């Protein structure tokens, strides 16, 4: 179905709902949500939440102004879904690597570049709107395991994301994953990440050495760290915006902390040279030893909630 027909079909189904708008951004379709508490934009490609703001407040998610909205490439910003492998496949556990029949594969898996189906839009109350999106993963040479992924996005006084993965096949499979959240900050020099002080981390920029910081994280250089088995909540304290962004997760035991800083910013796609000053990624994840093994017919549900609290 071409873009115009898809939009028409979505309008026929959801166009009459209060606060719901179907949008076309060049080659991509998005659902814009607005209620009394918040607004958000969710792209069908990758079921990618691109924007989320509380009414009257600055955006909580960071979205690049350099995106070209082309089909087949996930947007820079928002919350891309990394599945069935996180990051570079070659850095994944054997049980994940062995399942993928190619070596030259994109980082962060393939579902973030695929079109998901909008299954439902529910107006829960005047401050809460829920979208349900689904992707049927058909077996391919690259990934021969049938599965279905369902993302439930709840837009309200906080942003809640629930990802359900179900194994539809007769073989078990293993995966790593992340909700790769890009968060908007006032300025990187005036923010601190709290909640990971006691957790050892893997510094992927220094030979994957294991380190520990024992203090809040101040970002002052390229940062790409994996924190395994984190506490329930991690927060960004933002002096300039006088707010905290609090990340809570369920069944996503790890967190990746990323900021590309100056040099990598220049090499990144859809990223302006100084964008590193206004974003940081806190990515709730299941990686390395926490890879998920899913038996035939079984499912796994993971959740992230993102809320902004005034300081
Ligand atoms: O999650 C951190 C990371 O793996 C970084 O190494 C960086 O490459 C980032 O993801 C963005 O990846 P992408 O494939 O979206 O450019």
PDB file of N, CA and C in Angstrom, residues 233-307:
ATOM      1  N   UNK A 233      16.289   2.668  39.734  1.00  0.00           N
ATOM      2  CA  UNK A 233      16.123   3.995  39.133  1.00  0.00           C
ATOM      3  C   UNK A 233      17.455   4.659  38.854  1.00  0.00           C
ATOM      4  N   UNK A 234      17.525   5.341  37.735  1.00  0.00           N
ATOM      5  CA  UNK A 234      18.674   6.169  37.396  1.00  0.00           C
ATOM      6  C   UNK A 234      18.127   7.521  36.959  1.00  0.00           C
ATOM      7  N   UNK A 235      18.805   8.599  37.344  1.00  0.00           N
ATOM      8  CA  UNK A 235      18.273   9.924  37.023  1.00  0.00           C
ATOM      9  C   UNK A 235      19.344  10.844  36.449  1.00  0.00           C
ATOM     10  N   UNK A 236      18.886  11.715  35.562  1.00  0.00           N
ATOM     11  CA  UNK A 236      19.751  12.791  35.065  1.00  0.00           C
ATOM     12  C   UNK A 236      19.357  14.052  35.803  1.00  0.00           C
ATOM     13  N   UNK A 237      20.315  14.634  36.500  1.00  0.00           N
ATOM     14  CA  UNK A 237      20.047  15.894  37.203  1.00  0.00           C
ATOM     15  C   UNK A 237      20.500  17.011  36.274  1.00  0.00           C
ATOM     16  N   UNK A 238      19.559  17.887  35.891  1.00  0.00           N
ATOM     17  CA  UNK A 238      19.840  18.905  34.878  1.00  0.00           C
ATOM     18  C   UNK A 238      19.685  20.286  35.501  1.00  0.00           C
ATOM     19  N   UNK A 239      20.844  20.908  35.827  1.00  0.00           N
ATOM     20  CA  UNK A 239      20.802  22.209  36.512  1.00  0.00           C
ATOM     21  C   UNK A 239      20.158  23.273  35.617  1.00  0.00           C
ATOM     22  N   UNK A 240      20.532  23.256  34.336  1.00  0.00           N
ATOM     23  CA  UNK A 240      20.063  24.319  33.450  1.00  0.00           C
ATOM     24  C   UNK A 240      18.552  24.252  33.255  1.00  0.00           C
ATOM     25  N   UNK A 241      18.027  23.057  33.103  1.00  0.00           N
ATOM     26  CA  UNK A 241      16.578  22.926  32.895  1.00  0.00           C
ATOM     27  C   UNK A 241      15.835  22.776  34.208  1.00  0.00           C
ATOM     28  N   UNK A 242      16.592  22.771  35.314  1.00  0.00           N
ATOM     29  CA  UNK A 242      16.009  22.635  36.662  1.00  0.00           C
ATOM     30  C   UNK A 242      15.029  21.474  36.720  1.00  0.00           C
ATOM     31  N   UNK A 243      15.506  20.333  36.264  1.00  0.00           N
ATOM     32  CA  UNK A 243      14.650  19.154  36.339  1.00  0.00           C
ATOM     33  C   UNK A 243      15.521  17.917  36.429  1.00  0.00           C
ATOM     34  N   UNK A 244      14.871  16.852  36.809  1.00  0.00           N
ATOM     35  CA  UNK A 244      15.491  15.523  36.777  1.00  0.00           C
ATOM     36  C   UNK A 244      14.680  14.696  35.795  1.00  0.00           C
ATOM     37  N   UNK A 245      15.357  13.881  34.989  1.00  0.00           N
ATOM     38  CA  UNK A 245      14.657  12.879  34.193  1.00  0.00           C
ATOM     39  C   UNK A 245      14.954  11.546  34.861  1.00  0.00           C
ATOM     40  N   UNK A 246      13.900  10.863  35.288  1.00  0.00           N
ATOM     41  CA  UNK A 246      14.065   9.625  36.047  1.00  0.00           C
ATOM     42  C   UNK A 246      13.691   8.433  35.178  1.00  0.00           C
ATOM     43  N   UNK A 247      14.619   7.482  35.073  1.00  0.00           N
ATOM     44  CA  UNK A 247      14.396   6.267  34.275  1.00  0.00           C
ATOM     45  C   UNK A 247      14.187   5.093  35.229  1.00  0.00           C
ATOM     46  N   UNK A 248      13.067   4.415  35.079  1.00  0.00           N
ATOM     47  CA  UNK A 248      12.843   3.186  35.866  1.00  0.00           C
ATOM     48  C   UNK A 248      12.567   2.062  34.881  1.00  0.00           C
ATOM     49  N   UNK A 249      13.003   0.882  35.215  1.00  0.00           N
ATOM     50  CA  UNK A 249      12.819  -0.237  34.284  1.00  0.00           C
ATOM     51  C   UNK A 249      12.445  -1.508  35.012  1.00  0.00           C
ATOM     52  N   UNK A 250      11.852  -2.398  34.249  1.00  0.00           N
ATOM     53  CA  UNK A 250      11.465  -3.711  34.743  1.00  0.00           C
ATOM     54  C   UNK A 250      11.915  -4.745  33.718  1.00  0.00           C
ATOM     55  N   UNK A 251      12.684  -5.760  34.191  1.00  0.00           N
ATOM     56  CA  UNK A 251      13.157  -6.815  33.289  1.00  0.00           C
ATOM     57  C   UNK A 251      14.071  -6.319  32.168  1.00  0.00           C
ATOM     58  N   UNK A 252      14.747  -5.192  32.459  1.00  0.00           N
ATOM     59  CA  UNK A 252      15.867  -4.731  31.614  1.00  0.00           C
ATOM     60  C   UNK A 252      16.995  -4.406  32.584  1.00  0.00           C
ATOM     61  N   UNK A 253      17.787  -5.406  32.930  1.00  0.00           N
ATOM     62  CA  UNK A 253      18.701  -5.272  34.074  1.00  0.00           C
ATOM     63  C   UNK A 253      19.901  -4.354  33.866  1.00  0.00           C
ATOM     64  N   UNK A 254      20.223  -4.037  32.615  1.00  0.00           N
ATOM     65  CA  UNK A 254      21.448  -3.283  32.344  1.00  0.00           C
ATOM     66  C   UNK A 254      21.145  -1.876  31.835  1.00  0.00           C
ATOM     67  N   UNK A 255      22.185  -1.031  31.832  1.00  0.00           N
ATOM     68  CA  UNK A 255      22.026   0.298  31.234  1.00  0.00           C
ATOM     69  C   UNK A 255      23.293   0.676  30.465  1.00  0.00           C
ATOM     70  N   UNK A 256      23.082   1.238  29.274  1.00  0.00           N
ATOM     71  CA  UNK A 256      24.185   1.798  28.500  1.00  0.00           C
ATOM     72  C   UNK A 256      24.106   3.315  28.597  1.00  0.00           C
ATOM     73  N   UNK A 257      25.241   3.926  28.906  1.00  0.00           N
ATOM     74  CA  UNK A 257      25.321   5.390  28.987  1.00  0.00           C
ATOM     75  C   UNK A 257      26.196   5.860  27.825  1.00  0.00           C
ATOM     76  N   UNK A 258      25.639   6.738  26.982  1.00  0.00           N
ATOM     77  CA  UNK A 258      26.368   7.142  25.780  1.00  0.00           C
ATOM     78  C   UNK A 258      26.254   8.636  25.484  1.00  0.00           C
ATOM     79  N   UNK A 259      27.401   9.218  25.203  1.00  0.00           N
ATOM     80  CA  UNK A 259      27.461  10.558  24.615  1.00  0.00           C
ATOM     81  C   UNK A 259      28.643  10.562  23.645  1.00  0.00           C
ATOM     82  N   UNK A 260      28.422  10.937  22.396  1.00  0.00           N
ATOM     83  CA  UNK A 260      29.493  10.844  21.376  1.00  0.00           C
ATOM     84  C   UNK A 260      30.588  11.892  21.508  1.00  0.00           C
ATOM     85  N   UNK A 261      30.356  12.957  22.272  1.00  0.00           N
ATOM     86  CA  UNK A 261      31.271  14.084  22.421  1.00  0.00           C
ATOM     87  C   UNK A 261      31.685  14.665  21.071  1.00  0.00           C
ATOM     88  N   UNK A 262      32.825  15.339  20.993  1.00  0.00           N
ATOM     89  CA  UNK A 262      33.137  16.210  19.845  1.00  0.00           C
ATOM     90  C   UNK A 262      33.470  15.406  18.574  1.00  0.00           C
ATOM     91  N   UNK A 263      34.474  14.548  18.647  1.00  0.00           N
ATOM     92  CA  UNK A 263      34.969  13.888  17.414  1.00  0.00           C
ATOM     93  C   UNK A 263      33.944  12.940  16.808  1.00  0.00           C
ATOM     94  N   UNK A 264      33.355  12.090  17.644  1.00  0.00           N
ATOM     95  CA  UNK A 264      32.391  11.121  17.102  1.00  0.00           C
ATOM     96  C   UNK A 264      31.157  11.836  16.543  1.00  0.00           C
ATOM     97  N   UNK A 265      30.796  12.977  17.146  1.00  0.00           N
ATOM     98  CA  UNK A 265      29.646  13.752  16.640  1.00  0.00           C
ATOM     99  C   UNK A 265      29.831  14.098  15.172  1.00  0.00           C
ATOM    100  N   UNK A 266      31.067  14.360  14.787  1.00  0.00           N
ATOM    101  CA  UNK A 266      31.339  14.758  13.401  1.00  0.00           C
ATOM    102  C   UNK A 266      31.167  13.573  12.444  1.00  0.00           C
ATOM    103  N   UNK A 267      31.277  12.329  12.971  1.00  0.00           N
ATOM    104  CA  UNK A 267      31.200  11.148  12.109  1.00  0.00           C
ATOM    105  C   UNK A 267      29.799  10.523  12.100  1.00  0.00           C
ATOM    106  N   UNK A 268      28.956  10.948  13.014  1.00  0.00           N
ATOM    107  CA  UNK A 268      27.640  10.317  13.163  1.00  0.00           C
ATOM    108  C   UNK A 268      26.651  10.806  12.109  1.00  0.00           C
ATOM    109  N   UNK A 269      25.802   9.887  11.630  1.00  0.00           N
ATOM    110  CA  UNK A 269      24.778  10.294  10.665  1.00  0.00           C
ATOM    111  C   UNK A 269      23.662  11.073  11.362  1.00  0.00           C
ATOM    112  N   UNK A 270      23.108  12.048  10.624  1.00  0.00           N
ATOM    113  CA  UNK A 270      21.970  12.824  11.117  1.00  0.00           C
ATOM    114  C   UNK A 270      22.240  13.416  12.501  1.00  0.00           C
ATOM    115  N   UNK A 271      23.389  14.004  12.647  1.00  0.00           N
ATOM    116  CA  UNK A 271      23.804  14.555  13.940  1.00  0.00           C
ATOM    117  C   UNK A 271      24.620  15.806  13.669  1.00  0.00           C
ATOM    118  N   UNK A 272      24.220  16.946  14.238  1.00  0.00           N
ATOM    119  CA  UNK A 272      24.988  18.181  14.053  1.00  0.00           C
ATOM    120  C   UNK A 272      26.207  18.171  14.976  1.00  0.00           C
ATOM    121  N   UNK A 273      27.255  18.897  14.588  1.00  0.00           N
ATOM    122  CA  UNK A 273      28.527  18.832  15.339  1.00  0.00           C
ATOM    123  C   UNK A 273      28.372  19.127  16.828  1.00  0.00           C
ATOM    124  N   UNK A 274      27.458  20.032  17.178  1.00  0.00           N
ATOM    125  CA  UNK A 274      27.361  20.380  18.618  1.00  0.00           C
ATOM    126  C   UNK A 274      26.163  19.727  19.321  1.00  0.00           C
ATOM    127  N   UNK A 275      25.524  18.782  18.626  1.00  0.00           N
ATOM    128  CA  UNK A 275      24.358  18.134  19.245  1.00  0.00           C
ATOM    129  C   UNK A 275      24.715  17.395  20.541  1.00  0.00           C
ATOM    130  N   UNK A 276      25.979  16.972  20.688  1.00  0.00           N
ATOM    131  CA  UNK A 276      26.363  16.223  21.897  1.00  0.00           C
ATOM    132  C   UNK A 276      26.162  17.047  23.156  1.00  0.00           C
ATOM    133  N   UNK A 277      26.075  18.383  22.988  1.00  0.00           N
ATOM    134  CA  UNK A 277      25.904  19.253  24.167  1.00  0.00           C
ATOM    135  C   UNK A 277      24.499  19.144  24.770  1.00  0.00           C
ATOM    136  N   UNK A 278      23.529  18.691  23.972  1.00  0.00           N
ATOM    137  CA  UNK A 278      22.133  18.744  24.423  1.00  0.00           C
ATOM    138  C   UNK A 278      21.456  17.390  24.542  1.00  0.00           C
ATOM    139  N   UNK A 279      22.230  16.301  24.443  1.00  0.00           N
ATOM    140  CA  UNK A 279      21.612  14.969  24.561  1.00  0.00           C
ATOM    141  C   UNK A 279      22.523  14.034  25.350  1.00  0.00           C
ATOM    142  N   UNK A 280      21.910  13.054  25.946  1.00  0.00           N
ATOM    143  CA  UNK A 280      22.628  11.921  26.521  1.00  0.00           C
ATOM    144  C   UNK A 280      21.707  10.718  26.376  1.00  0.00           C
ATOM    145  N   UNK A 281      22.304   9.575  26.075  1.00  0.00           N
ATOM    146  CA  UNK A 281      21.494   8.357  25.992  1.00  0.00           C
ATOM    147  C   UNK A 281      21.624   7.538  27.267  1.00  0.00           C
ATOM    148  N   UNK A 282      20.472   7.228  27.864  1.00  0.00           N
ATOM    149  CA  UNK A 282      20.405   6.257  28.957  1.00  0.00           C
ATOM    150  C   UNK A 282      19.557   5.115  28.419  1.00  0.00           C
ATOM    151  N   UNK A 283      20.213   3.972  28.169  1.00  0.00           N
ATOM    152  CA  UNK A 283      19.554   2.901  27.412  1.00  0.00           C
ATOM    153  C   UNK A 283      19.317   1.704  28.321  1.00  0.00           C
ATOM    154  N   UNK A 284      18.075   1.487  28.717  1.00  0.00           N
ATOM    155  CA  UNK A 284      17.754   0.297  29.506  1.00  0.00           C
ATOM    156  C   UNK A 284      17.862  -0.923  28.610  1.00  0.00           C
ATOM    157  N   UNK A 285      18.586  -1.933  29.072  1.00  0.00           N
ATOM    158  CA  UNK A 285      18.984  -3.005  28.153  1.00  0.00           C
ATOM    159  C   UNK A 285      19.079  -4.370  28.832  1.00  0.00           C
ATOM    160  N   UNK A 286      19.070  -5.406  27.991  1.00  0.00           N
ATOM    161  CA  UNK A 286      19.435  -6.770  28.390  1.00  0.00           C
ATOM    162  C   UNK A 286      20.575  -7.156  27.470  1.00  0.00           C
ATOM    163  N   UNK A 287      21.817  -7.092  27.993  1.00  0.00           N
ATOM    164  CA  UNK A 287      22.973  -7.361  27.126  1.00  0.00           C
ATOM    165  C   UNK A 287      23.945  -8.310  27.818  1.00  0.00           C
ATOM    166  N   UNK A 288      24.940  -8.745  27.065  1.00  0.00           N
ATOM    167  CA  UNK A 288      26.008  -9.627  27.569  1.00  0.00           C
ATOM    168  C   UNK A 288      25.445 -10.794  28.390  1.00  0.00           C
ATOM    169  N   UNK A 289      25.800 -10.896  29.678  1.00  0.00           N
ATOM    170  CA  UNK A 289      25.346 -12.051  30.467  1.00  0.00           C
ATOM    171  C   UNK A 289      23.839 -12.063  30.680  1.00  0.00           C
ATOM    172  N   UNK A 290      23.205 -10.947  30.433  1.00  0.00           N
ATOM    173  CA  UNK A 290      21.750 -10.882  30.611  1.00  0.00           C
ATOM    174  C   UNK A 290      20.976 -11.065  29.309  1.00  0.00           C
ATOM    175  N   UNK A 291      21.618 -11.682  28.322  1.00  0.00           N
ATOM    176  CA  UNK A 291      20.900 -12.011  27.083  1.00  0.00           C
ATOM    177  C   UNK A 291      19.690 -12.872  27.463  1.00  0.00           C
ATOM    178  N   UNK A 292      18.604 -12.720  26.721  1.00  0.00           N
ATOM    179  CA  UNK A 292      17.361 -13.423  27.043  1.00  0.00           C
ATOM    180  C   UNK A 292      17.234 -14.689  26.193  1.00  0.00           C
ATOM    181  N   UNK A 293      16.968 -15.812  26.842  1.00  0.00           N
ATOM    182  CA  UNK A 293      16.710 -17.066  26.119  1.00  0.00           C
ATOM    183  C   UNK A 293      15.205 -17.308  26.142  1.00  0.00           C
ATOM    184  N   UNK A 294      14.635 -17.491  24.958  1.00  0.00           N
ATOM    185  CA  UNK A 294      13.183 -17.618  24.886  1.00  0.00           C
ATOM    186  C   UNK A 294      12.812 -18.977  24.283  1.00  0.00           C
ATOM    187  N   UNK A 295      12.114 -19.784  25.071  1.00  0.00           N
ATOM    188  CA  UNK A 295      11.699 -21.115  24.596  1.00  0.00           C
ATOM    189  C   UNK A 295      10.512 -20.972  23.640  1.00  0.00           C
ATOM    190  N   UNK A 296      10.255 -21.988  22.820  1.00  0.00           N
ATOM    191  CA  UNK A 296       9.101 -21.926  21.896  1.00  0.00           C
ATOM    192  C   UNK A 296       7.802 -21.631  22.655  1.00  0.00           C
ATOM    193  N   UNK A 297       7.026 -20.688  22.130  1.00  0.00           N
ATOM    194  CA  UNK A 297       5.721 -20.382  22.729  1.00  0.00           C
ATOM    195  C   UNK A 297       5.795 -19.441  23.922  1.00  0.00           C
ATOM    196  N   UNK A 298       6.992 -19.190  24.433  1.00  0.00           N
ATOM    197  CA  UNK A 298       7.045 -18.320  25.619  1.00  0.00           C
ATOM    198  C   UNK A 298       7.322 -16.868  25.240  1.00  0.00           C
ATOM    199  N   UNK A 299       7.080 -15.985  26.213  1.00  0.00           N
ATOM    200  CA  UNK A 299       7.306 -14.568  25.932  1.00  0.00           C
ATOM    201  C   UNK A 299       8.060 -13.899  27.071  1.00  0.00           C
ATOM    202  N   UNK A 300       8.544 -12.689  26.779  1.00  0.00           N
ATOM    203  CA  UNK A 300       9.264 -11.906  27.779  1.00  0.00           C
ATOM    204  C   UNK A 300       8.788 -10.465  27.673  1.00  0.00           C
ATOM    205  N   UNK A 301       8.473  -9.876  28.823  1.00  0.00           N
ATOM    206  CA  UNK A 301       7.960  -8.501  28.831  1.00  0.00           C
ATOM    207  C   UNK A 301       8.938  -7.604  29.576  1.00  0.00           C
ATOM    208  N   UNK A 302       9.300  -6.488  28.965  1.00  0.00           N
ATOM    209  CA  UNK A 302      10.174  -5.532  29.649  1.00  0.00           C
ATOM    210  C   UNK A 302       9.548  -4.139  29.575  1.00  0.00           C
ATOM    211  N   UNK A 303       9.829  -3.324  30.581  1.00  0.00           N
ATOM    212  CA  UNK A 303       9.182  -2.016  30.679  1.00  0.00           C
ATOM    213  C   UNK A 303      10.176  -0.932  31.036  1.00  0.00           C
ATOM    214  N   UNK A 304       9.917   0.259  30.509  1.00  0.00           N
ATOM    215  CA  UNK A 304      10.677   1.437  30.903  1.00  0.00           C
ATOM    216  C   UNK A 304       9.693   2.566  31.152  1.00  0.00           C
ATOM    217  N   UNK A 305       9.910   3.319  32.239  1.00  0.00           N
ATOM    218  CA  UNK A 305       9.113   4.535  32.395  1.00  0.00           C
ATOM    219  C   UNK A 305      10.050   5.713  32.537  1.00  0.00           C
ATOM    220  N   UNK A 306       9.698   6.774  31.822  1.00  0.00           N
ATOM    221  CA  UNK A 306      10.519   7.989  31.769  1.00  0.00           C
ATOM    222  C   UNK A 306       9.666   9.131  32.309  1.00  0.00           C
ATOM    223  N   UNK A 307      10.146   9.768  33.379  1.00  0.00           N
ATOM    224  CA  UNK A 307       9.370  10.895  33.890  1.00  0.00           C
ATOM    225  C   UNK A 307      10.276  12.073  34.217  1.00  0.00           C
TER     226      UNK A 307
END
